[in-house]
CSV table of C-alpha atoms and ligand atoms in Angstrom, one decimal:
chain,number,residue,atom,x,y,z
A,4,MET,CA,20.9,44.1,-29.1
A,5,GLY,CA,21.8,44.1,-25.7
A,6,THR,CA,26.2,43.3,-26.0
A,7,ARG,CA,24.6,39.6,-23.9
A,8,ALA,CA,22.7,39.2,-26.9
A,9,ALA,CA,25.2,40.2,-29.4
A,10,ALA,CA,27.9,37.5,-28.0
A,11,PHE,CA,25.4,34.7,-27.5
A,12,THR,CA,24.6,34.8,-31.3
A,13,ALA,CA,27.6,35.1,-32.1
A,14,LYS,CA,28.9,32.2,-30.3
A,15,ILE,CA,26.5,30.4,-32.0
A,16,ARG,CA,27.8,30.8,-35.2
A,17,ASN,CA,31.4,29.8,-33.6
A,18,LEU,CA,29.3,26.2,-33.5
A,19,ASN,CA,27.3,26.2,-36.5
A,20,ASP,CA,31.4,27.0,-38.1
A,21,PHE,CA,32.4,23.8,-36.1
A,22,HIS,CA,29.8,22.0,-37.3
A,23,THR,CA,30.6,23.3,-41.6
A,24,ARG,CA,34.4,22.8,-41.0
A,25,LEU,CA,33.9,19.2,-39.4
A,26,LEU,CA,30.8,18.2,-42.2
A,27,HIS,CA,33.1,19.2,-45.3
A,28,GLY,CA,36.1,17.6,-43.9
A,29,VAL,CA,38.0,21.4,-43.3
A,30,VAL,CA,41.8,21.4,-42.3
A,31,PRO,CA,42.5,21.9,-39.5
A,32,ALA,CA,39.3,20.2,-38.2
A,33,PRO,CA,38.2,21.3,-34.8
A,34,SER,CA,38.8,19.3,-31.9
A,35,GLY,CA,35.9,18.2,-29.3
A,36,LEU,CA,38.2,20.1,-27.0
A,37,ASP,CA,37.8,23.7,-29.0
A,38,ILE,CA,33.4,23.2,-29.2
A,39,ALA,CA,33.7,22.0,-25.6
A,40,ASN,CA,34.7,25.3,-24.1
A,41,THR,CA,32.4,27.1,-26.5
A,42,LEU,CA,29.7,25.2,-25.2
A,43,LYS,CA,31.3,26.2,-22.0
A,44,TYR,CA,30.7,29.4,-22.8
A,45,PHE,CA,27.2,29.0,-23.4
A,46,SER,CA,26.2,26.8,-19.8
A,47,GLN,CA,28.2,29.4,-17.2
A,48,THR,CA,26.3,32.0,-19.4
A,49,LEU,CA,22.4,30.1,-19.3
A,50,LEU,CA,23.5,29.8,-15.2
A,51,GLY,CA,24.1,33.4,-15.1
A,52,VAL,CA,21.2,34.3,-16.7
A,53,LEU,CA,19.5,31.9,-14.1
A,54,ARG,CA,20.9,33.7,-10.9
A,55,GLU,CA,19.3,37.4,-12.0
A,56,ILE,CA,15.6,35.3,-11.7
A,57,GLN,CA,13.9,36.0,-8.7
A,58,GLU,CA,10.7,33.6,-9.5
A,59,ARG,CA,10.6,29.7,-9.4
A,60,PRO,CA,11.3,28.7,-13.3
A,61,VAL,CA,12.6,25.4,-12.0
A,62,ASP,CA,9.4,24.1,-10.4
A,63,MET,CA,7.7,25.7,-13.3
A,64,LEU,CA,9.2,23.5,-15.5
A,65,ARG,CA,7.4,20.8,-14.6
A,66,HIS,CA,4.2,21.9,-15.3
A,67,ARG,CA,2.8,22.6,-18.7
A,68,ASP,CA,0.6,25.3,-18.0
A,69,GLN,CA,3.0,27.5,-16.7
A,70,ASP,CA,5.2,27.3,-20.1
A,71,THR,CA,4.3,31.0,-20.7
A,72,ILE,CA,5.0,32.5,-17.3
A,73,ARG,CA,8.2,30.7,-17.5
A,74,LEU,CA,9.2,31.9,-20.6
A,75,ALA,CA,8.3,35.5,-19.9
A,76,LEU,CA,11.0,35.2,-17.2
A,77,PHE,CA,13.9,35.1,-19.6
A,78,PRO,CA,16.3,37.9,-21.2
A,79,ASN,CA,16.0,38.1,-25.1
A,80,LEU,CA,18.5,34.9,-25.9
A,81,ASP,CA,18.7,33.0,-28.9
A,82,TYR,CA,17.9,29.8,-26.9
A,83,ALA,CA,15.8,27.9,-30.0
A,84,GLY,CA,19.5,28.8,-31.9
A,85,LEU,CA,21.9,27.4,-29.4
A,86,HIS,CA,19.0,24.4,-29.3
A,87,GLN,CA,19.6,24.0,-32.8
A,88,SER,CA,23.0,24.2,-33.4
A,89,ILE,CA,23.4,21.6,-30.4
A,90,VAL,CA,21.2,19.4,-32.5
A,91,ALA,CA,23.6,19.4,-35.4
A,92,LEU,CA,26.3,18.6,-33.5
A,93,VAL,CA,25.1,15.6,-32.3
A,94,ASP,CA,24.7,14.2,-35.4
A,95,ILE,CA,28.4,15.1,-36.4
A,96,MET,CA,29.4,13.7,-33.5
A,97,PRO,CA,31.5,10.6,-34.8
A,98,LEU,CA,33.4,12.7,-37.3
A,99,ILE,CA,35.7,14.7,-33.9
A,100,GLN,CA,38.5,13.1,-34.0
A,101,TYR,CA,40.3,14.7,-30.6
A,102,GLY,CA,38.5,15.5,-27.0
A,103,THR,CA,35.0,13.6,-27.7
A,104,GLN,CA,35.0,13.1,-23.8
A,105,ALA,CA,35.3,16.9,-22.7
A,106,PHE,CA,32.7,17.0,-25.6
A,107,GLY,CA,30.2,14.9,-25.1
A,108,GLN,CA,30.6,16.4,-21.1
A,109,ALA,CA,30.0,19.8,-22.6
A,110,MET,CA,26.6,19.1,-24.2
A,111,LEU,CA,24.7,17.0,-21.7
A,112,ASN,CA,26.1,19.8,-19.2
A,113,THR,CA,25.0,22.4,-21.9
A,114,LEU,CA,21.7,20.5,-22.5
A,115,ALA,CA,20.7,20.6,-18.4
A,116,CYS,CA,20.7,23.9,-18.2
A,117,LEU,CA,19.4,25.3,-21.8
A,118,VAL,CA,16.3,22.7,-20.9
A,119,LEU,CA,14.6,26.0,-18.4
A,120,PHE,CA,14.8,28.1,-21.5
A,121,LEU,CA,13.0,26.4,-24.2
A,122,GLU,CA,10.0,25.9,-24.9
A,123,ARG,CA,7.6,22.6,-24.5
A,124,LYS,CA,7.7,21.3,-27.7
A,125,VAL,CA,11.1,21.6,-28.0
A,126,ILE,CA,11.6,20.4,-24.5
A,127,ASP,CA,9.3,17.0,-25.2
A,128,THR,CA,12.3,16.0,-28.0
A,129,LEU,CA,15.1,16.0,-25.6
A,130,PRO,CA,14.4,12.7,-24.4
A,131,TYR,CA,15.2,11.7,-27.5
A,132,LEU,CA,18.3,13.7,-28.4
A,133,VAL,CA,19.6,12.6,-25.0
A,134,ALA,CA,19.0,8.8,-25.9
A,135,SER,CA,20.4,9.6,-29.7
A,136,MET,CA,24.1,10.5,-28.1
A,137,MET,CA,24.3,7.6,-26.6
A,138,THR,CA,25.2,6.3,-30.1
A,139,SER,CA,28.4,7.8,-30.3
A,140,ILE,CA,29.9,8.8,-26.7
A,141,PRO,CA,32.3,7.4,-25.3
A,142,GLU,CA,31.5,4.9,-22.9
A,143,SER,CA,33.0,6.2,-19.5
A,144,LEU,CA,30.2,9.4,-20.0
A,145,HIS,CA,27.1,6.4,-19.9
A,146,GLN,CA,26.7,7.0,-16.8
A,147,GLN,CA,26.0,10.8,-17.1
A,148,LEU,CA,24.1,10.6,-20.3
A,149,ILE,CA,21.6,8.2,-17.8
A,150,THR,CA,21.8,10.9,-15.0
A,151,ILE,CA,21.1,13.8,-17.5
A,152,LEU,CA,18.1,12.0,-18.6
A,153,CYS,CA,16.9,10.4,-15.8
A,154,TYR,CA,17.1,13.3,-13.0
A,155,HIS,CA,17.0,16.4,-15.3
A,156,ILE,CA,15.4,15.6,-18.9
A,157,LEU,CA,12.8,13.1,-18.2
A,158,PRO,CA,11.2,14.7,-14.6
A,159,VAL,CA,10.4,17.7,-17.1
A,160,THR,CA,9.2,16.0,-20.0
A,161,VAL,CA,7.5,12.2,-19.4
A,162,GLY,CA,7.2,13.5,-16.0
A,163,ALA,CA,5.1,16.6,-16.9
A,164,PRO,CA,1.3,16.5,-16.8
A,165,ALA,CA,-0.5,16.6,-19.6
A,166,VAL,CA,-3.2,19.5,-19.8
A,167,GLU,CA,-6.7,19.1,-20.3
A,168,GLY,CA,-7.6,17.8,-23.8
A,169,GLU,CA,-4.0,17.5,-24.7
A,170,GLU,CA,-3.4,13.8,-26.6
A,171,GLU,CA,-0.1,12.1,-25.8
A,172,ASN,CA,2.5,14.5,-26.2
A,173,TYR,CA,6.5,13.4,-28.2
A,174,ALA,CA,8.0,13.3,-25.2
A,175,ALA,CA,5.3,10.3,-23.6
A,176,ALA,CA,5.3,9.1,-27.6
A,177,SER,CA,9.6,8.6,-28.1
A,178,VAL,CA,9.6,6.6,-24.6
A,179,PRO,CA,10.0,3.2,-26.7
A,180,ALA,CA,12.4,4.2,-28.8
A,181,VAL,CA,14.7,6.2,-25.9
A,182,LEU,CA,14.2,2.7,-24.1
A,183,MET,CA,15.3,0.9,-27.6
A,184,MET,CA,18.0,3.0,-28.0
A,185,ILE,CA,19.9,2.9,-24.8
A,186,PHE,CA,19.4,-1.5,-25.0
A,187,GLN,CA,20.6,-1.0,-28.0
A,188,TYR,CA,24.3,0.6,-26.8
A,189,THR,CA,25.1,-0.4,-23.5
A,190,ASP,CA,24.7,-3.7,-22.2
A,191,ASN,CA,25.1,-2.6,-19.0
A,192,SER,CA,21.8,-3.8,-17.2
A,193,ALA,CA,22.4,-1.4,-14.6
A,194,TYR,CA,21.8,1.6,-16.6
A,195,HIS,CA,18.3,-0.6,-18.3
A,196,CYS,CA,16.7,-0.2,-14.3
A,197,GLN,CA,17.7,2.9,-14.1
A,198,LEU,CA,16.1,4.1,-16.7
A,199,LEU,CA,12.9,1.7,-16.7
A,200,GLU,CA,12.6,2.2,-12.8
A,201,CYS,CA,12.7,6.1,-13.3
A,202,LEU,CA,9.7,6.0,-15.9
A,203,MET,CA,8.0,3.4,-14.0
A,204,SER,CA,7.9,6.5,-11.3
A,205,LEU,CA,7.1,8.8,-14.0
A,206,LYS,CA,4.6,7.3,-16.7
A,207,SER,CA,2.0,4.9,-15.3
A,208,ASP,CA,1.7,2.5,-18.5
A,209,ILE,CA,5.4,1.7,-19.3
A,210,ALA,CA,5.1,-2.0,-19.8
A,211,LYS,CA,3.3,-1.2,-22.6
A,212,ASP,CA,6.7,1.1,-23.8
A,213,LEU,CA,8.6,-2.4,-22.9
A,214,LEU,CA,6.6,-4.1,-25.1
A,215,CYS,CA,6.6,-2.1,-28.2
A,216,VAL,CA,10.1,-2.2,-28.0
A,217,ILE,CA,10.1,-6.5,-27.8
A,218,ALA,CA,7.4,-6.4,-30.9
A,219,TYR,CA,9.7,-3.5,-32.2
A,220,GLY,CA,12.7,-3.3,-31.6
A,221,THR,CA,16.2,-4.0,-32.8
A,222,PRO,CA,16.7,-7.8,-32.3
A,223,THR,CA,20.1,-6.7,-29.4
A,224,SER,CA,17.1,-4.2,-27.5
A,225,ARG,CA,14.6,-6.7,-27.6
A,226,SER,CA,16.3,-9.3,-25.3
A,227,PRO,CA,16.9,-7.1,-22.4
A,228,ALA,CA,12.9,-5.6,-23.0
A,229,ALA,CA,11.4,-9.1,-22.6
A,230,ASN,CA,13.8,-9.7,-19.4
A,231,LEU,CA,13.1,-6.5,-18.2
A,232,LEU,CA,9.6,-7.1,-18.3
A,233,PHE,CA,9.3,-10.1,-16.5
A,234,TYR,CA,11.9,-9.3,-14.0
A,235,TYR,CA,9.9,-5.9,-12.5
A,236,TRP,CA,6.3,-7.8,-13.5
A,237,PRO,CA,7.1,-11.4,-12.3
A,238,SER,CA,3.5,-12.1,-11.7
A,239,LEU,CA,3.2,-12.6,-15.8
A,240,ASN,CA,5.5,-15.5,-15.1
A,241,PRO,CA,4.6,-16.9,-11.8
A,242,THR,CA,5.4,-20.3,-12.0
A,243,LEU,CA,8.9,-21.9,-11.5
A,244,TYR,CA,8.4,-24.2,-14.3
A,245,ASP,CA,7.7,-21.0,-16.6
A,246,ARG,CA,10.9,-19.0,-15.2
A,247,ARG,CA,13.0,-22.5,-16.0
A,248,GLY,CA,15.4,-20.8,-18.5
A,249,ILE,CA,15.5,-17.4,-17.4
A,250,HIS,CA,19.1,-16.8,-15.7
A,251,ILE,CA,19.3,-13.1,-15.5
A,252,LYS,CA,21.1,-11.6,-12.9
A,253,PHE,CA,20.0,-7.6,-12.6
A,254,SER,CA,22.7,-5.6,-10.6
A,255,GLY,CA,21.1,-2.5,-9.1
A,256,TRP,CA,21.7,0.9,-9.8
A,257,LYS,CA,23.9,3.2,-8.1
A,258,PRO,CA,22.3,6.2,-6.5
A,259,LEU,CA,23.4,9.7,-7.2
A,260,LEU,CA,25.8,11.0,-4.5
A,261,CYS,CA,25.1,14.2,-2.9
A,262,GLN,CA,26.9,17.2,-5.0
A,263,ILE,CA,28.0,19.7,-1.9
A,264,GLU,CA,31.6,20.0,-2.5
A,265,GLU,CA,32.1,20.7,1.7
A,266,CYS,CA,29.8,17.1,1.9
A,267,ASP,CA,30.7,15.4,5.2
A,268,GLY,CA,30.8,11.9,3.4
A,269,ASP,CA,33.9,12.7,1.2
A,270,GLY,CA,31.7,12.3,-1.8
A,271,THR,CA,30.8,9.1,-0.8
A,272,SER,CA,27.2,10.1,0.8
A,273,GLU,CA,23.9,8.9,-1.2
A,274,ALA,CA,21.6,11.9,-2.5
A,275,VAL,CA,18.3,11.7,-0.5
A,276,LYS,CA,16.7,14.9,-1.6
A,277,VAL,CA,15.9,17.3,-4.0
A,278,CYS,CA,15.8,20.7,-4.0
A,279,PHE,CA,14.6,23.2,-6.5
A,280,ASP,CA,15.2,26.4,-5.6
A,281,HIS,CA,17.7,27.6,-8.1
A,282,ALA,CA,19.1,30.7,-5.8
A,283,VAL,CA,19.7,28.1,-3.5
A,284,CYS,CA,21.0,25.5,-5.5
A,285,LEU,CA,23.2,28.0,-7.5
A,286,GLY,CA,24.5,29.0,-3.9
A,287,ALA,CA,25.2,25.7,-3.3
A,288,CYS,CA,26.8,24.3,-6.7
A,289,PRO,CA,27.7,27.0,-8.7
A,290,GLU,CA,29.2,25.0,-11.5
A,291,ASN,CA,25.9,22.4,-11.8
A,292,PRO,CA,22.6,23.1,-13.3
A,293,PRO,CA,20.0,23.0,-11.0
A,294,PRO,CA,18.0,21.2,-9.2
A,295,LEU,CA,20.1,20.1,-6.5
A,296,PHE,CA,20.7,16.7,-5.2
A,297,LEU,CA,21.7,16.3,-1.5
A,298,CYS,CA,22.2,14.2,1.5
A,299,ILE,CA,20.5,14.3,4.1
A,300,ASP,CA,22.4,15.9,6.4
A,301,CYS,CA,23.5,18.9,3.7
A,302,ALA,CA,19.7,19.5,3.0
A,303,GLU,CA,19.4,19.9,6.9
A,304,GLU,CA,22.5,22.3,6.9
A,305,ILE,CA,20.9,24.4,4.5
A,306,ARG,CA,17.6,23.9,6.3
A,307,ARG,CA,19.5,25.9,8.8
A,308,GLU,CA,20.2,28.8,6.8
A,309,HIS,CA,17.1,29.5,4.4
A,310,SER,CA,14.2,27.9,6.8
A,311,THR,CA,11.5,28.4,4.0
A,312,VAL,CA,13.5,26.0,1.7
A,313,GLU,CA,11.7,22.9,0.2
A,314,PHE,CA,12.9,19.7,0.0
A,315,PHE,CA,11.7,16.5,-2.2
A,316,ASP,CA,12.5,13.0,-1.9
A,317,ILE,CA,13.9,11.0,-4.7
A,318,LEU,CA,14.2,8.2,-6.3
A,319,MET,CA,16.0,5.0,-4.7
A,320,PRO,CA,17.4,1.8,-6.6
A,321,MET,CA,14.2,-0.2,-6.2
A,322,ALA,CA,14.9,-3.5,-3.7
A,323,GLN,CA,15.0,-7.0,-5.4
A,324,VAL,CA,11.9,-7.7,-7.2
A,325,SER,CA,9.9,-11.2,-5.3
A,326,ALA,CA,8.6,-13.3,-8.2
A,327,THR,CA,5.9,-14.6,-5.5
A,328,CYS,CA,4.1,-12.8,-3.2
A,329,GLU,CA,4.2,-13.5,0.8
A,330,ASN,CA,0.3,-11.6,1.5
A,331,LYS,CA,-2.9,-13.2,0.6
A,332,VAL,CA,-4.6,-9.8,0.0
A,333,LYS,CA,-1.7,-8.9,-2.6
A,334,GLN,CA,-1.8,-12.2,-3.9
A,335,ILE,CA,-5.6,-11.5,-4.5
A,336,PHE,CA,-4.6,-8.0,-5.6
A,337,PHE,CA,-2.4,-9.3,-7.8
A,338,PHE,CA,-4.5,-12.1,-10.0
A,339,VAL,CA,-7.4,-9.5,-10.3
A,340,TRP,CA,-4.7,-6.8,-11.7
A,341,LYS,CA,-3.1,-9.9,-13.8
A,342,MET,CA,-6.4,-10.7,-15.7
A,343,LEU,CA,-7.4,-7.1,-16.2
A,344,TYR,CA,-3.7,-6.2,-17.5
A,345,TYR,CA,-4.1,-9.2,-19.8
A,346,CYS,CA,-7.5,-7.6,-21.0
A,347,ASP,CA,-5.9,-4.4,-21.8
A,348,ILE,CA,-3.1,-6.0,-23.7
A,349,VAL,CA,-5.5,-8.0,-25.8
A,350,PHE,CA,-7.4,-5.3,-26.6
A,351,CYS,CA,-4.5,-2.8,-27.7
A,352,TYR,CA,-2.7,-4.8,-29.9
A,353,THR,CA,-5.2,-6.9,-31.1
B,406,ZN,ZN1,26.3,16.0,1.6
């Protein structure tokens, strides 16, 4: 066993030791900072491993049929063991007395790094795992949790197209639970909107997942689910008479900011492009897990240095949803769509 593999396994034992001490109340109990420092070792080691890879694993992660090729690229470290230790720590998060902020940050960052190295059946459980952290992380980390979910986890799980012959996968099936968890543990409508708009860009029948929350969710989660359903699908509730009791205002979510430190916008420019080339990502931002999100000026700057690198558009906040459609052709389309939609709901829920 190589030195790096041995050190990696020894550090996993440290994590397991922290878990046991917290679980059984052994004094002195480890603080969140102790665990965060160990987790930082893992995120740095994983990014170090990634630097040595010539191929494009970040691209491959979005394609389920390339999993075998992706996993063959990495050296033999105990990635599954690290994942198991992280899952165990998520369960005992409420027992951590001090340093929960540092712990939560390190945990989310490590998961964003680790996702590349895991098997598909484990990756598909990550949306639920990250959403379940919502129950115990400090409120100041809610935005980071939603960002990791929407930009690092959901696009490679719910957004990765199913392979031929595969029935619904775990990630897609866990979407109602993820929605419920977020609706339940934060009442910030900007987070609700960001999560839902992200899922709408990745999954076709997201209205059915909302209906699932409305039908089977907790009392707290049902109300935002119903409001969001009528907000994003106003044609379900088209007349002023139907909407008379609804006075919900949705504040738009804030787009991600450019991740380049030397950005001319001084941390105020909105990111509009994403880069999946990990060599470019880690060259520009050595501490951040890829992919890299950047403003148009920084994207142009990088393109001048690396002419072959590709950039892709990212999801921006949806503009105000119009309750009534101004376009006659669209009105006919919505009428037909609505009829089909109702037929579908009746068919699926009877
Ligand atoms: Zn920039």
